[in-house]
CSV table of C-alpha atoms and ligand atoms in Angstrom, one decimal:
chain,number,residue,atom,x,y,z
A,1,MET,CA,0.0,0.1,0.0
A,2,SER,CA,1.6,3.3,-0.9
A,3,LEU,CA,1.1,6.2,1.6
A,4,PRO,CA,-0.9,9.2,0.8
A,5,SER,CA,1.4,12.1,0.1
A,6,GLU,CA,2.5,14.7,2.5
A,7,PRO,CA,0.7,18.3,2.2
A,8,THR,CA,1.3,20.4,-0.7
A,9,ALA,CA,2.5,23.7,-1.3
A,10,GLU,CA,-1.2,24.7,-1.8
A,11,GLN,CA,-2.3,23.0,1.4
A,12,TRP,CA,0.5,24.8,3.3
A,13,ALA,CA,-0.3,28.3,1.9
A,14,ALA,CA,-4.0,27.9,2.7
A,15,ALA,CA,-3.1,27.1,6.2
A,16,VAL,CA,-1.0,30.1,6.6
A,17,ALA,CA,-3.8,32.5,4.6
A,18,ALA,CA,-6.5,30.8,7.0
A,19,VAL,CA,-4.5,31.9,10.3
A,20,ARG,CA,-3.6,35.2,8.9
A,21,SER,CA,-7.2,36.0,7.9
A,22,ALA,CA,-8.3,35.8,11.6
A,23,GLY,CA,-7.5,39.0,13.6
A,24,ALA,CA,-5.7,39.0,16.7
A,25,ASP,CA,-9.0,39.3,18.8
A,26,ASP,CA,-11.0,36.7,16.9
A,27,GLU,CA,-11.8,33.3,18.8
A,28,VAL,CA,-9.7,30.6,17.7
A,29,GLN,CA,-10.7,27.1,19.1
A,30,LEU,CA,-8.1,24.2,19.2
A,31,PHE,CA,-9.2,20.6,19.4
A,32,CYS,CA,-7.3,17.4,20.0
A,33,HIS,CA,-8.7,13.9,20.1
A,34,VAL,CA,-10.7,12.2,23.1
A,35,ASN,CA,-8.3,10.6,26.0
A,36,PRO,CA,-5.6,12.8,24.8
A,37,ASP,CA,-1.9,11.6,24.5
A,38,GLY,CA,1.1,13.2,24.6
A,39,ASP,CA,1.0,14.0,20.9
A,40,ALA,CA,-2.4,15.4,21.1
A,41,LEU,CA,-1.8,17.7,23.8
A,42,GLY,CA,1.6,18.7,23.1
A,43,SER,CA,1.1,19.6,19.5
A,44,MET,CA,-2.3,21.5,20.5
A,45,LEU,CA,-0.5,23.5,23.3
A,46,GLY,CA,2.8,24.2,21.4
A,47,PHE,CA,0.7,25.4,18.5
A,48,GLY,CA,-1.6,27.5,20.8
A,49,LEU,CA,1.4,29.2,22.5
A,50,GLY,CA,2.8,30.0,19.0
A,51,LEU,CA,-0.6,31.7,17.9
A,52,ARG,CA,-0.1,33.6,21.2
A,53,ARG,CA,3.4,34.8,20.2
A,54,LEU,CA,1.7,35.9,16.9
A,55,GLY,CA,-0.6,38.1,19.0
A,56,PHE,CA,-3.8,36.1,19.3
A,57,THR,CA,-5.5,37.0,22.5
A,58,ARG,CA,-8.7,34.5,22.5
A,59,ILE,CA,-7.2,30.9,22.2
A,60,ARG,CA,-8.9,27.9,23.9
A,61,ALA,CA,-7.7,24.5,23.7
A,62,THR,CA,-10.0,21.4,24.6
A,63,PHE,CA,-11.0,17.8,23.9
A,64,PRO,CA,-14.3,15.7,24.1
A,65,GLY,CA,-15.2,14.1,27.3
A,66,ASP,CA,-14.2,14.2,31.0
A,67,PHE,CA,-11.8,17.3,31.6
A,68,ALA,CA,-9.1,14.8,32.8
A,69,VAL,CA,-5.3,15.8,31.7
A,70,PRO,CA,-3.3,12.8,32.1
A,71,SER,CA,-1.0,14.2,35.2
A,72,PRO,CA,2.4,13.4,33.0
A,73,TYR,CA,0.9,16.3,30.7
A,74,ALA,CA,-0.7,18.6,33.3
A,75,ALA,CA,2.3,20.7,33.7
A,76,LEU,CA,2.9,21.3,29.9
A,77,PRO,CA,3.4,25.0,28.9
A,78,GLY,CA,0.4,26.4,27.6
A,79,ALA,CA,-1.8,24.1,29.8
A,80,ASP,CA,-3.7,27.5,30.8
A,81,LEU,CA,-5.3,27.3,27.4
A,82,LEU,CA,-7.0,24.3,28.2
A,83,VAL,CA,-10.7,24.4,29.1
A,84,PRO,CA,-13.5,21.6,29.6
A,85,GLU,CA,-15.5,20.8,26.7
A,86,PRO,CA,-18.6,22.7,27.7
A,87,GLU,CA,-16.7,26.0,27.5
A,88,ALA,CA,-15.2,25.7,24.2
A,89,PHE,CA,-16.0,28.7,22.2
A,90,ALA,CA,-19.7,28.1,20.7
A,91,ASP,CA,-19.0,30.0,17.5
A,92,PRO,CA,-15.0,30.5,16.7
A,93,ARG,CA,-13.7,32.0,13.9
A,94,LEU,CA,-11.0,29.5,13.3
A,95,VAL,CA,-10.8,26.0,14.4
A,96,VAL,CA,-7.6,23.8,14.4
A,97,VAL,CA,-7.5,20.2,15.0
A,98,PHE,CA,-4.4,18.2,16.1
A,99,ASP,CA,-3.8,14.2,16.1
A,100,VAL,CA,-7.4,13.3,15.0
A,101,ALA,CA,-7.6,10.6,12.6
A,102,SER,CA,-11.4,10.8,12.2
A,103,GLU,CA,-14.4,13.0,13.3
A,104,SER,CA,-15.7,10.3,15.7
A,105,ARG,CA,-12.4,10.9,18.0
A,106,LEU,CA,-13.9,14.5,18.4
A,107,GLY,CA,-17.4,13.3,19.8
A,108,ALA,CA,-19.7,16.1,20.1
A,109,LEU,CA,-16.9,18.7,18.8
A,110,ALA,CA,-17.3,17.6,15.4
A,111,GLY,CA,-20.4,19.6,14.8
A,112,ARG,CA,-18.6,22.7,16.1
A,113,LEU,CA,-15.7,22.0,13.4
A,114,ALA,CA,-18.2,21.6,10.8
A,115,ALA,CA,-20.0,24.8,11.7
A,116,ALA,CA,-16.9,26.9,11.8
A,117,PRO,CA,-16.3,29.4,8.9
A,118,CYS,CA,-12.7,27.9,8.7
A,119,SER,CA,-11.0,24.8,9.9
A,120,ILE,CA,-7.4,23.5,9.7
A,121,VAL,CA,-6.4,19.6,10.4
A,122,LEU,CA,-3.2,18.8,11.4
A,123,ASP,CA,-2.6,15.1,11.4
A,124,HIS,CA,-0.2,12.1,10.7
A,125,HIS,CA,-2.5,9.1,10.6
A,126,ALA,CA,-2.4,7.2,7.2
A,127,SER,CA,-6.1,6.2,8.2
A,128,ASN,CA,-7.0,10.0,8.3
A,129,THR,CA,-10.7,10.3,6.9
A,130,GLY,CA,-10.3,13.6,5.4
A,131,PHE,CA,-12.3,16.3,7.0
A,132,GLY,CA,-11.8,20.1,7.8
A,133,ASP,CA,-11.4,22.9,5.1
A,134,VAL,CA,-7.5,22.8,5.0
A,135,ARG,CA,-6.0,19.5,5.5
A,136,LEU,CA,-2.3,19.2,6.5
A,137,VAL,CA,-2.1,15.4,6.9
A,138,ASP,CA,1.5,13.9,6.6
A,139,PRO,CA,1.5,10.0,7.1
A,140,ARG,CA,5.2,10.1,7.0
A,141,ALA,CA,5.6,12.5,9.9
A,142,ALA,CA,6.4,10.8,13.3
A,143,ALA,CA,4.0,13.0,15.3
A,144,THR,CA,1.5,15.6,14.5
A,145,SER,CA,3.9,18.1,16.2
A,146,VAL,CA,6.3,17.8,13.2
A,147,VAL,CA,3.5,19.1,11.3
A,148,ALA,CA,2.8,21.8,13.8
A,149,GLU,CA,6.4,23.0,14.0
A,150,GLN,CA,6.6,23.2,10.2
A,151,LEU,CA,3.3,25.4,10.0
A,152,LEU,CA,4.6,27.5,13.0
A,153,ALA,CA,7.8,28.1,10.9
A,154,ARG,CA,5.8,29.0,8.0
A,155,LEU,CA,3.9,31.5,10.2
A,156,GLY,CA,7.3,32.9,11.3
A,157,VAL,CA,7.0,31.8,14.9
A,158,GLU,CA,10.3,31.5,16.4
A,159,LEU,CA,10.9,28.2,18.6
A,160,ASP,CA,11.0,29.0,22.3
A,161,ARG,CA,11.6,26.9,25.3
A,162,GLU,CA,7.8,26.5,26.3
A,163,ILE,CA,6.7,25.7,22.5
A,164,ALA,CA,9.7,23.4,22.3
A,165,GLU,CA,8.6,21.7,25.5
A,166,CYS,CA,5.2,20.8,24.2
A,167,LEU,CA,6.6,19.9,20.6
A,168,TYR,CA,9.2,17.5,22.3
A,169,VAL,CA,6.9,15.6,24.6
A,170,ALA,CA,4.8,14.9,21.6
A,171,LEU,CA,7.7,13.8,19.5
A,172,ALA,CA,9.2,11.8,22.1
A,173,THR,CA,5.6,10.1,23.1
A,174,ASP,CA,4.6,9.2,19.5
A,175,THR,CA,8.2,7.6,18.9
A,176,GLY,CA,8.3,5.5,21.8
A,177,SER,CA,11.4,7.9,23.2
A,178,PHE,CA,12.8,8.0,19.6
A,179,LYS,CA,12.7,4.0,19.4
A,180,PHE,CA,10.3,3.4,16.4
A,181,ASP,CA,10.6,3.1,12.6
A,182,MET,CA,9.6,6.7,12.2
A,183,THR,CA,12.6,7.9,13.9
A,184,THR,CA,14.3,9.4,11.0
A,185,VAL,CA,17.2,11.8,10.3
A,186,ALA,CA,14.7,14.4,10.3
A,187,VAL,CA,13.1,13.7,13.7
A,188,HIS,CA,16.5,13.9,15.2
A,189,GLU,CA,17.1,17.1,13.6
A,190,LEU,CA,13.9,18.4,15.0
A,191,ALA,CA,14.7,17.1,18.3
A,192,ALA,CA,18.1,18.9,18.2
A,193,ARG,CA,16.6,22.3,17.3
A,194,LEU,CA,14.1,21.7,20.2
A,195,ILE,CA,16.5,20.8,22.9
A,196,ALA,CA,18.8,23.9,21.5
A,197,THR,CA,16.0,26.1,23.2
A,198,GLY,CA,17.3,25.0,26.5
A,199,LEU,CA,14.7,22.3,27.6
A,200,ARG,CA,16.1,19.4,29.5
A,201,PRO,CA,15.3,16.0,27.9
A,202,GLY,CA,16.1,14.2,31.3
A,203,GLU,CA,13.8,16.2,33.4
A,204,ILE,CA,10.9,15.9,30.9
A,205,SER,CA,11.4,12.1,30.5
A,206,ARG,CA,11.3,11.6,34.2
A,207,ARG,CA,8.2,13.6,34.5
A,208,VAL,CA,6.4,12.1,31.3
A,209,PHE,CA,7.6,8.5,31.1
A,210,ASP,CA,9.3,7.6,34.6
A,211,SER,CA,6.9,9.0,37.1
A,212,ARG,CA,3.7,6.7,38.2
A,213,PRO,CA,1.8,6.2,41.1
A,214,PHE,CA,2.3,3.2,43.2
A,215,GLY,CA,-1.2,2.1,42.8
A,216,ALA,CA,-0.6,2.2,38.7
A,217,MET,CA,2.4,-0.1,39.3
A,218,LYS,CA,0.4,-2.7,41.2
A,219,LEU,CA,-2.6,-2.5,38.8
A,220,THR,CA,0.1,-2.9,35.9
A,221,GLY,CA,1.2,-6.0,37.8
A,222,GLU,CA,-1.9,-7.4,38.0
A,223,VAL,CA,-3.1,-6.9,34.4
A,224,LEU,CA,0.2,-8.2,33.1
A,225,GLY,CA,0.0,-11.1,35.3
A,226,ARG,CA,-3.3,-12.3,33.4
A,227,ALA,CA,-1.7,-11.9,30.0
A,228,VAL,CA,-2.5,-14.7,27.5
A,229,LEU,CA,0.0,-15.8,24.8
A,230,GLU,CA,-1.5,-17.8,21.7
A,231,PRO,CA,1.3,-18.9,19.6
A,232,ALA,CA,-0.9,-20.2,17.0
A,233,ALA,CA,-2.8,-16.9,16.4
A,234,ALA,CA,-2.2,-14.3,13.8
A,235,GLY,CA,-1.4,-17.0,11.3
A,236,GLY,CA,1.1,-18.8,13.5
A,237,ARG,CA,3.1,-15.5,14.3
A,238,GLY,CA,1.6,-15.2,17.8
A,239,MET,CA,-0.7,-12.9,19.6
A,240,VAL,CA,-0.5,-11.8,23.3
A,241,TRP,CA,-3.3,-9.8,24.9
A,242,THR,CA,-4.6,-8.9,28.2
A,243,TRP,CA,-7.7,-6.7,29.6
A,244,ALA,CA,-8.5,-4.4,32.1
A,245,THR,CA,-12.0,-3.5,33.7
A,246,LEU,CA,-13.2,-0.3,35.3
A,247,ALA,CA,-13.1,-2.5,38.6
A,248,ASP,CA,-9.5,-3.1,38.2
A,249,LEU,CA,-9.2,0.8,38.1
A,250,GLU,CA,-11.4,1.4,41.0
A,251,ARG,CA,-9.7,-1.3,43.2
A,252,HIS,CA,-6.3,0.3,42.8
A,253,GLY,CA,-7.8,3.9,43.0
A,254,GLN,CA,-6.3,4.9,39.4
A,255,PRO,CA,-7.5,7.1,36.4
A,256,PRO,CA,-8.0,5.4,33.1
A,257,TYR,CA,-4.9,7.1,31.6
A,258,VAL,CA,-2.5,4.9,33.4
A,259,LEU,CA,-3.6,2.0,31.3
A,260,ASP,CA,-2.3,4.1,28.0
A,261,THR,CA,1.1,2.7,28.2
A,262,LEU,CA,0.3,-0.8,29.1
A,263,ILE,CA,0.7,-2.1,25.7
A,264,ASP,CA,4.3,-1.2,26.1
A,265,PRO,CA,5.3,-4.2,28.1
A,266,VAL,CA,2.8,-6.5,26.5
A,267,ARG,CA,4.2,-5.7,23.1
A,268,SER,CA,7.7,-6.7,24.0
A,269,VAL,CA,6.8,-10.5,24.2
A,270,ALA,CA,9.1,-12.1,21.8
A,271,GLU,CA,6.9,-15.0,20.9
A,272,ALA,CA,4.0,-12.9,19.6
A,273,ASP,CA,4.0,-10.5,16.6
A,274,VAL,CA,0.7,-9.0,17.4
A,275,SER,CA,-0.1,-7.7,20.9
A,276,VAL,CA,-3.8,-6.5,22.4
A,277,VAL,CA,-4.7,-4.6,25.4
A,278,VAL,CA,-8.6,-4.4,25.8
A,279,LYS,CA,-9.7,-1.7,28.4
A,280,GLN,CA,-13.1,-1.1,29.7
A,281,VAL,CA,-14.6,2.3,29.3
A,282,ALA,CA,-18.1,1.7,30.2
A,283,ALA,CA,-20.4,-1.5,30.4
A,284,GLY,CA,-19.8,-3.5,27.3
A,285,GLU,CA,-17.5,-1.0,25.7
A,286,TRP,CA,-13.8,-1.4,25.2
A,287,SER,CA,-10.8,0.6,23.9
A,288,VAL,CA,-8.6,-1.7,22.1
A,289,SER,CA,-5.0,-1.0,21.5
A,290,LEU,CA,-3.4,-3.1,18.8
A,291,ARG,CA,0.4,-3.3,17.9
A,292,SER,CA,2.5,-5.3,15.5
A,293,LYS,CA,6.1,-6.0,15.1
A,294,GLY,CA,5.9,-5.8,11.3
A,295,ALA,CA,4.0,-8.9,10.0
A,296,VAL,CA,0.3,-7.4,10.2
A,297,ASP,CA,-1.2,-4.0,9.2
A,298,VAL,CA,-3.1,-3.5,12.4
A,299,SER,CA,-4.7,-0.3,11.2
A,300,GLY,CA,-6.5,-2.5,8.7
A,301,VAL,CA,-7.9,-4.6,11.6
A,302,ALA,CA,-8.8,-1.4,13.5
A,303,VAL,CA,-10.3,0.6,10.5
A,304,SER,CA,-12.7,-2.7,9.7
A,305,GLN,CA,-14.0,-1.9,13.2
A,306,GLY,CA,-14.5,1.6,12.8
A,307,GLY,CA,-11.2,2.7,14.2
A,308,GLY,CA,-7.9,3.9,12.9
A,309,GLY,CA,-4.2,4.3,13.3
A,310,HIS,CA,-0.9,3.4,11.9
A,311,ARG,CA,0.4,0.3,10.3
A,312,LEU,CA,2.0,-0.9,13.2
A,313,ALA,CA,-0.2,1.0,16.1
A,314,ALA,CA,-3.7,1.3,15.7
A,315,GLY,CA,-7.0,0.9,18.0
A,316,PHE,CA,-10.8,0.9,18.0
A,317,THR,CA,-13.7,0.8,20.0
A,318,GLY,CA,-15.3,-2.8,20.8
A,319,TYR,CA,-18.5,-3.9,22.0
A,320,GLY,CA,-19.6,-7.0,24.4
A,321,GLU,CA,-17.7,-8.7,26.3
A,322,ALA,CA,-13.6,-8.5,26.6
A,323,ASP,CA,-13.5,-12.3,25.3
A,324,ASP,CA,-15.8,-11.3,22.1
A,325,VAL,CA,-13.6,-8.2,21.3
A,326,VAL,CA,-10.4,-10.7,21.4
A,327,ALA,CA,-12.3,-13.4,19.4
A,328,THR,CA,-13.1,-10.6,16.8
A,329,VAL,CA,-9.4,-9.5,16.7
A,330,ARG,CA,-8.3,-13.2,16.5
A,331,ARG,CA,-10.8,-13.9,13.5
A,332,LEU,CA,-9.5,-10.7,11.6
A,333,LEU,CA,-6.0,-11.4,12.0
A,334,ASP,CA,-6.6,-14.9,10.6
A,335,GLU,CA,-8.6,-13.5,7.5
A,336,TYR,CA,-5.7,-11.0,7.0
A,337,LEU,CA,-3.0,-13.4,7.1
A,338,ASN,CA,-4.6,-16.5,5.5
B,1,AMP,P1,-3.5,3.7,21.3
B,1,AMP,O1,-3.4,2.1,21.0
B,1,AMP,O2,-4.6,4.4,22.0
B,1,AMP,O3,-2.2,4.2,22.0
B,1,AMP,O4,-3.5,4.1,19.9
B,1,AMP,C1,-2.5,3.6,18.8
B,1,AMP,C2,-3.0,4.3,17.7
B,1,AMP,O5,-4.3,4.2,17.1
B,1,AMP,C3,-3.1,6.0,17.9
B,1,AMP,O6,-2.5,6.5,16.5
B,1,AMP,C4,-4.4,6.4,17.8
B,1,AMP,O7,-4.8,7.8,17.2
B,1,AMP,C5,-5.2,5.4,17.2
B,1,AMP,N1,-6.5,5.0,17.6
B,1,AMP,C6,-6.7,4.2,18.7
B,1,AMP,N2,-8.0,4.2,19.1
B,1,AMP,C7,-8.6,4.8,18.0
B,1,AMP,C8,-10.2,4.8,17.7
B,1,AMP,N3,-11.0,4.5,18.5
B,1,AMP,N4,-10.3,5.3,16.4
B,1,AMP,C9,-9.4,5.8,15.5
B,1,AMP,N5,-8.1,5.7,15.9
B,1,AMP,C10,-7.8,5.2,17.0
B,2,MN,MN1,-2.8,10.5,19.6
B,3,MN,MN1,0.1,11.2,17.0
């Protein structure tokens, strides 16, 4: 499958014109996806700070659902731009969207996007469904923050330490701390420019990756302890999976975001190409994380279930019992590989 191409010169020019057409006192609304991760929040807040440097005075940033900012990101520069969903501008002049592969990831805010006189979408998902007026979607970009940095540069915003910290957190989280295949020369060059503003990578990593409540560690231990390895699944390439319920979270007194990184130890299992974590979000509703080491395009599986993502990292919302959701994944993998 050939990847869709990067944004054209016309699209970049249209995005710059869209920002410049708004006045400094016009309302600018920024959105990122539900259950925001480091890239969603980092690219959105970094860009928001850039707009502030350009003189915009009325900027709000939000995401759908509970106003729960995962604590690793709560201290990001620009976090003062964040408002709960009900406080988003009702009728903004400009909407800018970050790291959102499909409108379904915006919940009820998708209507606000459609109604806005102008919208710009910054994203890097190959599965992006194509929405918004100006689309800056680069599936070759390691993170949405790569696209955000390019647009800031075209707008004449100079990187400072605060903007850089947001963009760096986004880049570091989406590349798995500069480990994944997307970690190109250009990624390291961008990281170098961000670090040159004076930010402290060690400090950021400790805060973002290496700081979890004790209860989160105990919960992780329990959920990893019940993982199942199926060597014959995924056409004999192996699948490893586990699940976590709302009751598990409650028992350990933890918020849902602590499960966001649970896929990382699961996907390290050598005997399996495919890893799956099924996380309950409500009765009969599960957020499913899929990863492959290379044999399977898991975004195909996710898209077939109404989700999305990248070739080797994708997700969807599943319904029923956790076992049913895993059975569906098992069947789709067999169909894909046989
Ligand atoms: P996660 O497993 O939550 O870390 O997500 C892996 C990738 O899949 C990310 O790029 C997400 O944006 C994408 N993704 C996860 N869940 C969904 C969903 N329900 N719909 C669309 N994309 C998703
Ligand atoms: Mn994301
Ligand atoms: Mn991303």
